[in-house]
Short mmCIF file of C-alpha atoms in Angstrom, two decimals:
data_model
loop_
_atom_site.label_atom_id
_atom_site.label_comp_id
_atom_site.label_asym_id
_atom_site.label_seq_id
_atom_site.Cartn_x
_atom_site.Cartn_y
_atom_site.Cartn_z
CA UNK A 1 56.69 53.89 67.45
CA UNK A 2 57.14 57.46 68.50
CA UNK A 3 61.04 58.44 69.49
CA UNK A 4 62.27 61.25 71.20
CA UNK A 5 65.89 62.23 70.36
CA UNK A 6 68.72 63.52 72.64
CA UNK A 7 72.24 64.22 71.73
CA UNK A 8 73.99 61.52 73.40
CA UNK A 9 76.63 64.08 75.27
CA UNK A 10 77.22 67.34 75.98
CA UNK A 11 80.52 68.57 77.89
CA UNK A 12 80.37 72.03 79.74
CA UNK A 13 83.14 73.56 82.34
CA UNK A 14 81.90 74.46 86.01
CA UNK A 15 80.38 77.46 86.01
CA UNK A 16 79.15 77.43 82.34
CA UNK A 17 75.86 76.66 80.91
CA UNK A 18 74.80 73.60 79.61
CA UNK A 19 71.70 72.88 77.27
CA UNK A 20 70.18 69.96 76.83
CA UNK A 21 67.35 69.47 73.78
CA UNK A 22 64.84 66.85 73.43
CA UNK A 23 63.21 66.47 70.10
CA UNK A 24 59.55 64.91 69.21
CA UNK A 25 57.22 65.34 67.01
CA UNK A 26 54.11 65.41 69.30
CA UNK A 27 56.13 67.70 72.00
CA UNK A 28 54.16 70.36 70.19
CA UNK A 29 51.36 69.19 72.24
CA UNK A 30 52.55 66.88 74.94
CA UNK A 31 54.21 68.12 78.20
CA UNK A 32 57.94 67.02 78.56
CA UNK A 33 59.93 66.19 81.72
CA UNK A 34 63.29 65.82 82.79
CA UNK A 35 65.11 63.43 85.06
CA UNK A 36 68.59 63.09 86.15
CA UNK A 37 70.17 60.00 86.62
CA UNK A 38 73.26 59.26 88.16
CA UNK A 39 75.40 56.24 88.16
CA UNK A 40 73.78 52.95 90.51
CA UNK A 41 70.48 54.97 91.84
CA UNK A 42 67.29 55.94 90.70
CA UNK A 43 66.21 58.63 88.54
CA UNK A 44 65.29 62.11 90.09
CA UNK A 45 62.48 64.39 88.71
CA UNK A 46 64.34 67.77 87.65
CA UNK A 47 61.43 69.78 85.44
CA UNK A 48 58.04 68.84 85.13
CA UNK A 49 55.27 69.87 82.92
CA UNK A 50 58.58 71.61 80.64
CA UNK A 51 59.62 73.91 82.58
CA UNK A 52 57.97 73.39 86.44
CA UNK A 53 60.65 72.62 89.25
CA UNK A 54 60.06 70.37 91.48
CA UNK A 55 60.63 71.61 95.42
CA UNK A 56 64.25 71.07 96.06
CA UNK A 57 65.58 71.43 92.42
CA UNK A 58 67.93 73.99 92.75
CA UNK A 59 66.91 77.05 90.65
CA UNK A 60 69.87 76.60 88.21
CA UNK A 61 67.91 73.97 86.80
CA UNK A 62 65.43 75.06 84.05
CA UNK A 63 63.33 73.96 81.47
CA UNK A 64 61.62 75.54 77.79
CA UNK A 65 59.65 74.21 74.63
CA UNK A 66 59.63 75.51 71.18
CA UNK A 67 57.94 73.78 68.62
CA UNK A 68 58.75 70.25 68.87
CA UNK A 69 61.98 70.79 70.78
CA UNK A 70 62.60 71.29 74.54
CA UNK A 71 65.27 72.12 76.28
CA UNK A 72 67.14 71.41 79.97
CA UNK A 73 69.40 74.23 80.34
CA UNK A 74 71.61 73.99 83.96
CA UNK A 75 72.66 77.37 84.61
CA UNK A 76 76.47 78.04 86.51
CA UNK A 77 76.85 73.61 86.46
CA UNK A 78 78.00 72.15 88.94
CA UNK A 79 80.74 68.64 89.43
CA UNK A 80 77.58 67.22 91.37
CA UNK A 81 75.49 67.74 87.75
CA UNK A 82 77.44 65.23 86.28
CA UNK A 83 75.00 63.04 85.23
CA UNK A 84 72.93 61.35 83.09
CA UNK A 85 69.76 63.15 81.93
CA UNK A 86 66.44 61.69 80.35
CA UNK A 87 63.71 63.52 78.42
CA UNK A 88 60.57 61.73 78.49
CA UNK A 89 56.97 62.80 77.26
CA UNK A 90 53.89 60.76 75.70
CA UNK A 91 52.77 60.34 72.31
CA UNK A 92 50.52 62.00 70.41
CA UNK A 93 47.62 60.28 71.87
CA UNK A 94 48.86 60.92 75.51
CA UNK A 95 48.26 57.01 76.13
CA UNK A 96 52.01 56.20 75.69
CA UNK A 97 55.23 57.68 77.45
CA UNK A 98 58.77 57.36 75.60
CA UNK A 99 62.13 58.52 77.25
CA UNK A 100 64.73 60.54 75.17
CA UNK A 101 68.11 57.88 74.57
CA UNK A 102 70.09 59.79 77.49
CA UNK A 103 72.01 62.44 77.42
CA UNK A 104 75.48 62.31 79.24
CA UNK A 105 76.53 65.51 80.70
CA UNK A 106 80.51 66.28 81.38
CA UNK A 107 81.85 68.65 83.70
CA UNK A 108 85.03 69.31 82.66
CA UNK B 1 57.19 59.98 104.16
CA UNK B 2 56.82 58.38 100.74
CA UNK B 3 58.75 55.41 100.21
CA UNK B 4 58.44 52.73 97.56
CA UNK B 5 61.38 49.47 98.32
CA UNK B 6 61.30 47.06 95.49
CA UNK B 7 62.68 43.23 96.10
CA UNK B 8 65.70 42.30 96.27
CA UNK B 9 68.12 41.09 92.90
CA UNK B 10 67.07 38.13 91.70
CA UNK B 11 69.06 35.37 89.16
CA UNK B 12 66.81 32.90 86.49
CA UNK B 13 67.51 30.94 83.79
CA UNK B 14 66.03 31.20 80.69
CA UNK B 15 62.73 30.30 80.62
CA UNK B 16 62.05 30.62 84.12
CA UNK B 17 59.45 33.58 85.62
CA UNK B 18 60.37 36.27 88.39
CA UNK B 19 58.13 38.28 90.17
CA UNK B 20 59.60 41.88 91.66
CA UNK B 21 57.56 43.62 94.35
CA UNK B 22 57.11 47.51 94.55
CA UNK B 23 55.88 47.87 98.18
CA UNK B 24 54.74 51.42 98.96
CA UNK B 25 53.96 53.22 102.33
CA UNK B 26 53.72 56.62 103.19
CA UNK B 27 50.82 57.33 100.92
CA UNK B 28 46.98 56.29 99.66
CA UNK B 29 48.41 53.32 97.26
CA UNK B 30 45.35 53.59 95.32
CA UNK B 31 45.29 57.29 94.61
CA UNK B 32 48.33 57.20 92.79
CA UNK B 33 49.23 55.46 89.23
CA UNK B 34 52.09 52.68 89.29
CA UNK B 35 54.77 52.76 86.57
CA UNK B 36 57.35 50.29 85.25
CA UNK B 37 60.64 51.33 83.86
CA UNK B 38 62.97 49.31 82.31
CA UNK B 39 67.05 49.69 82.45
CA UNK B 40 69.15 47.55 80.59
CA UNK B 41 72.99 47.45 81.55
CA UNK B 42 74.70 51.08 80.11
CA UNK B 43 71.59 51.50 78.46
CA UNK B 44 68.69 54.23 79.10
CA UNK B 45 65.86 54.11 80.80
CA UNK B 46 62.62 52.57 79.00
CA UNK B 47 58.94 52.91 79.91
CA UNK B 48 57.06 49.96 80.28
CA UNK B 49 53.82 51.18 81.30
CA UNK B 50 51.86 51.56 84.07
CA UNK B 51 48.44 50.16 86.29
CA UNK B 52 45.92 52.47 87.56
CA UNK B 53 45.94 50.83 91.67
CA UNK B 54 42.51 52.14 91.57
CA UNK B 55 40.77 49.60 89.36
CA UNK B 56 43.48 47.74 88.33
CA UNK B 57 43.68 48.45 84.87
CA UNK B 58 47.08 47.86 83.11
CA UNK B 59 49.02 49.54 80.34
CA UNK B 60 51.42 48.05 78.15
CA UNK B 61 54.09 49.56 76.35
CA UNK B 62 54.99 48.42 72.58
CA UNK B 63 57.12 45.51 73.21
CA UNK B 64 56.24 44.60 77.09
CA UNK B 65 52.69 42.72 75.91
CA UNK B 66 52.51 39.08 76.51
CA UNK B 67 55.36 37.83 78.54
CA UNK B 68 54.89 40.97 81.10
CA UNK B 69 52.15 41.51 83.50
CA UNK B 70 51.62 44.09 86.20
CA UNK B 71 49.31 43.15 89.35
CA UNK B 72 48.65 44.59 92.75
CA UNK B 73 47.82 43.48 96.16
CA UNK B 74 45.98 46.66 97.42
CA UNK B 75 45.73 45.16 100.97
CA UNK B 76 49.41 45.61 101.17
CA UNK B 77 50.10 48.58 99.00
CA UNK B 78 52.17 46.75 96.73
CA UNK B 79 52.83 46.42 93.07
CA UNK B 80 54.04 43.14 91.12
CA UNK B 81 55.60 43.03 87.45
CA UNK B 82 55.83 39.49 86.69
CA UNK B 83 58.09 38.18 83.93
CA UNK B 84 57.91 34.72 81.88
CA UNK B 85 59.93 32.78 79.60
CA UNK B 86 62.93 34.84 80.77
CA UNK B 87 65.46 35.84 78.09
CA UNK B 88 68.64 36.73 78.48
CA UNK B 89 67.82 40.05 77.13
CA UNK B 90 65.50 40.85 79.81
CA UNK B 91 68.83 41.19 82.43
CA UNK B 92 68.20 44.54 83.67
CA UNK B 93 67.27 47.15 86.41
CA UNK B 94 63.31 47.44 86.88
CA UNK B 95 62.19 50.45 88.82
CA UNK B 96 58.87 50.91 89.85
CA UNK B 97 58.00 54.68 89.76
CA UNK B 98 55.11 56.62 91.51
CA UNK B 99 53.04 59.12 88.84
CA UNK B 100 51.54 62.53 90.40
CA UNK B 101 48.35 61.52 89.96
CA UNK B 102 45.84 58.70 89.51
CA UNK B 103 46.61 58.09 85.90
CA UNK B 104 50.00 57.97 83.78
CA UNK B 105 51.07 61.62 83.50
CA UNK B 106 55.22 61.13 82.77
CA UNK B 107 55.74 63.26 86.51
CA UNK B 108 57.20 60.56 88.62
CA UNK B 109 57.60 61.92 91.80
CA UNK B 110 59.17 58.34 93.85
CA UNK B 111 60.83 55.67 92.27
CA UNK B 112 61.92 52.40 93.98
CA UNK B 113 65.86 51.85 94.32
CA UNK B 114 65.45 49.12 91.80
CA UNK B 115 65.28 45.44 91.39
CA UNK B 116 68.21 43.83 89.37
CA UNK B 117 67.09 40.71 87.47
CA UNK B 118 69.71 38.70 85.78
CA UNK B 119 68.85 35.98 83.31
CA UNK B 120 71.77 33.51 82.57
CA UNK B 121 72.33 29.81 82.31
#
């Protein structure tokens, strides 16, 4: 079954950038989105489409593709970023959706 | 405004069935696609497919065929996910998740606030 792989952490001080990448073989040709997770609530839409913000997503938020890797990169982060963040796109048939293992992001 | 509350936490015992609601107002229920996400404790999120509340249709992920089913009950804008022969692996957090549009697209705009379902003897 198709996978998409995250690194499972990434640690950044406030005020630095943090990148997050989301790899997949059919991301080549499948849009990717990115939600944001943190601890007892629902996910939250943060880029759609790879790189589309979603009204009231603040702008530090951003998203890219390259090949079959994408990337979440937070720009000047945030304590309130400190989350858990999910890549998620479909296969390469489009008729089945995988998310990304997680990636836990730190602010140190 | 768009709102979709999901039933309340629920505790089975292996082999029994539960049956979460998704109950959605705020919106045309049947212009938008229903998903089903899976969340197992301190684990990540899992897709378990979705139902087009148009016709009906459902869409199974790899390993949610057979003891899963989704439903609806268009008259009151709600979605079911319906679980048998409970396991206790199937203890987790089920979210139901509006898509964009009227078929699965991965943009899930609303989610529900979760239903916990705990399996245990």
């Amino acid at each position: 079954s198709y996978e998409l792989t995250q690194p499972p952490s990434v640690s950044v001080s406030p005020g630095q950038t943090a990148r997050i990448t989301c790899s997949g073989d059919a991301l080549p040709k499948q849009y990717a989105y990115w939600y944001q997770q943190k601890p007892g609530q629902a996910p939250v839409l943060v880029i759609y489409k790879d790189s589309e913000r979603p009204s009231g997503i603040p702008e530090r938020f951003s998203g890219s593709s390259s090949g079959t890797t994408v990337t979440l990169t937070i720009s000047g982060v945030q304590a309130e970023d400190e989350a858990d963040y999910y890549c998620q796109s479909a296969d390469s048939s489009g008729t089945f959706w995988v998310f990304g293992g997680g990636t836990k992001l730190t602010v140190l | 405004q768009v709102q979709l509350v999901q039933s309340g936490s629920e505790l089975k015992k292996p082999g029994a069935s539960v049956k979460v609601s998704c109950k959605a107002s705020g919106y045309t229920f049947t212009s938008y696609a229903m998903n089903w996400v899976r969340q197992a404790p301190g684990q990540g999120l899992e897709w378990m497919g979705w139902i087009n509340t148009n016709t009906g249709n459902p869409t199974y992920a790899q390993g949610f065929t057979g003891r899963f089913v989704f439903s609806l009950d268009t008259s009151v804008s709600t979605a079911y996910l319906q679980i048998s022969s409970l396991k206790a692996e199937d203890t987790a957090v089920y979210y139901c998740a509006r898509d964009e549009g009227g078929d699965s697209s991965g943009w899930y705009d609303y989610w529900g606030q979760g239903t916990l379902v705990t399996v245990s003897s």
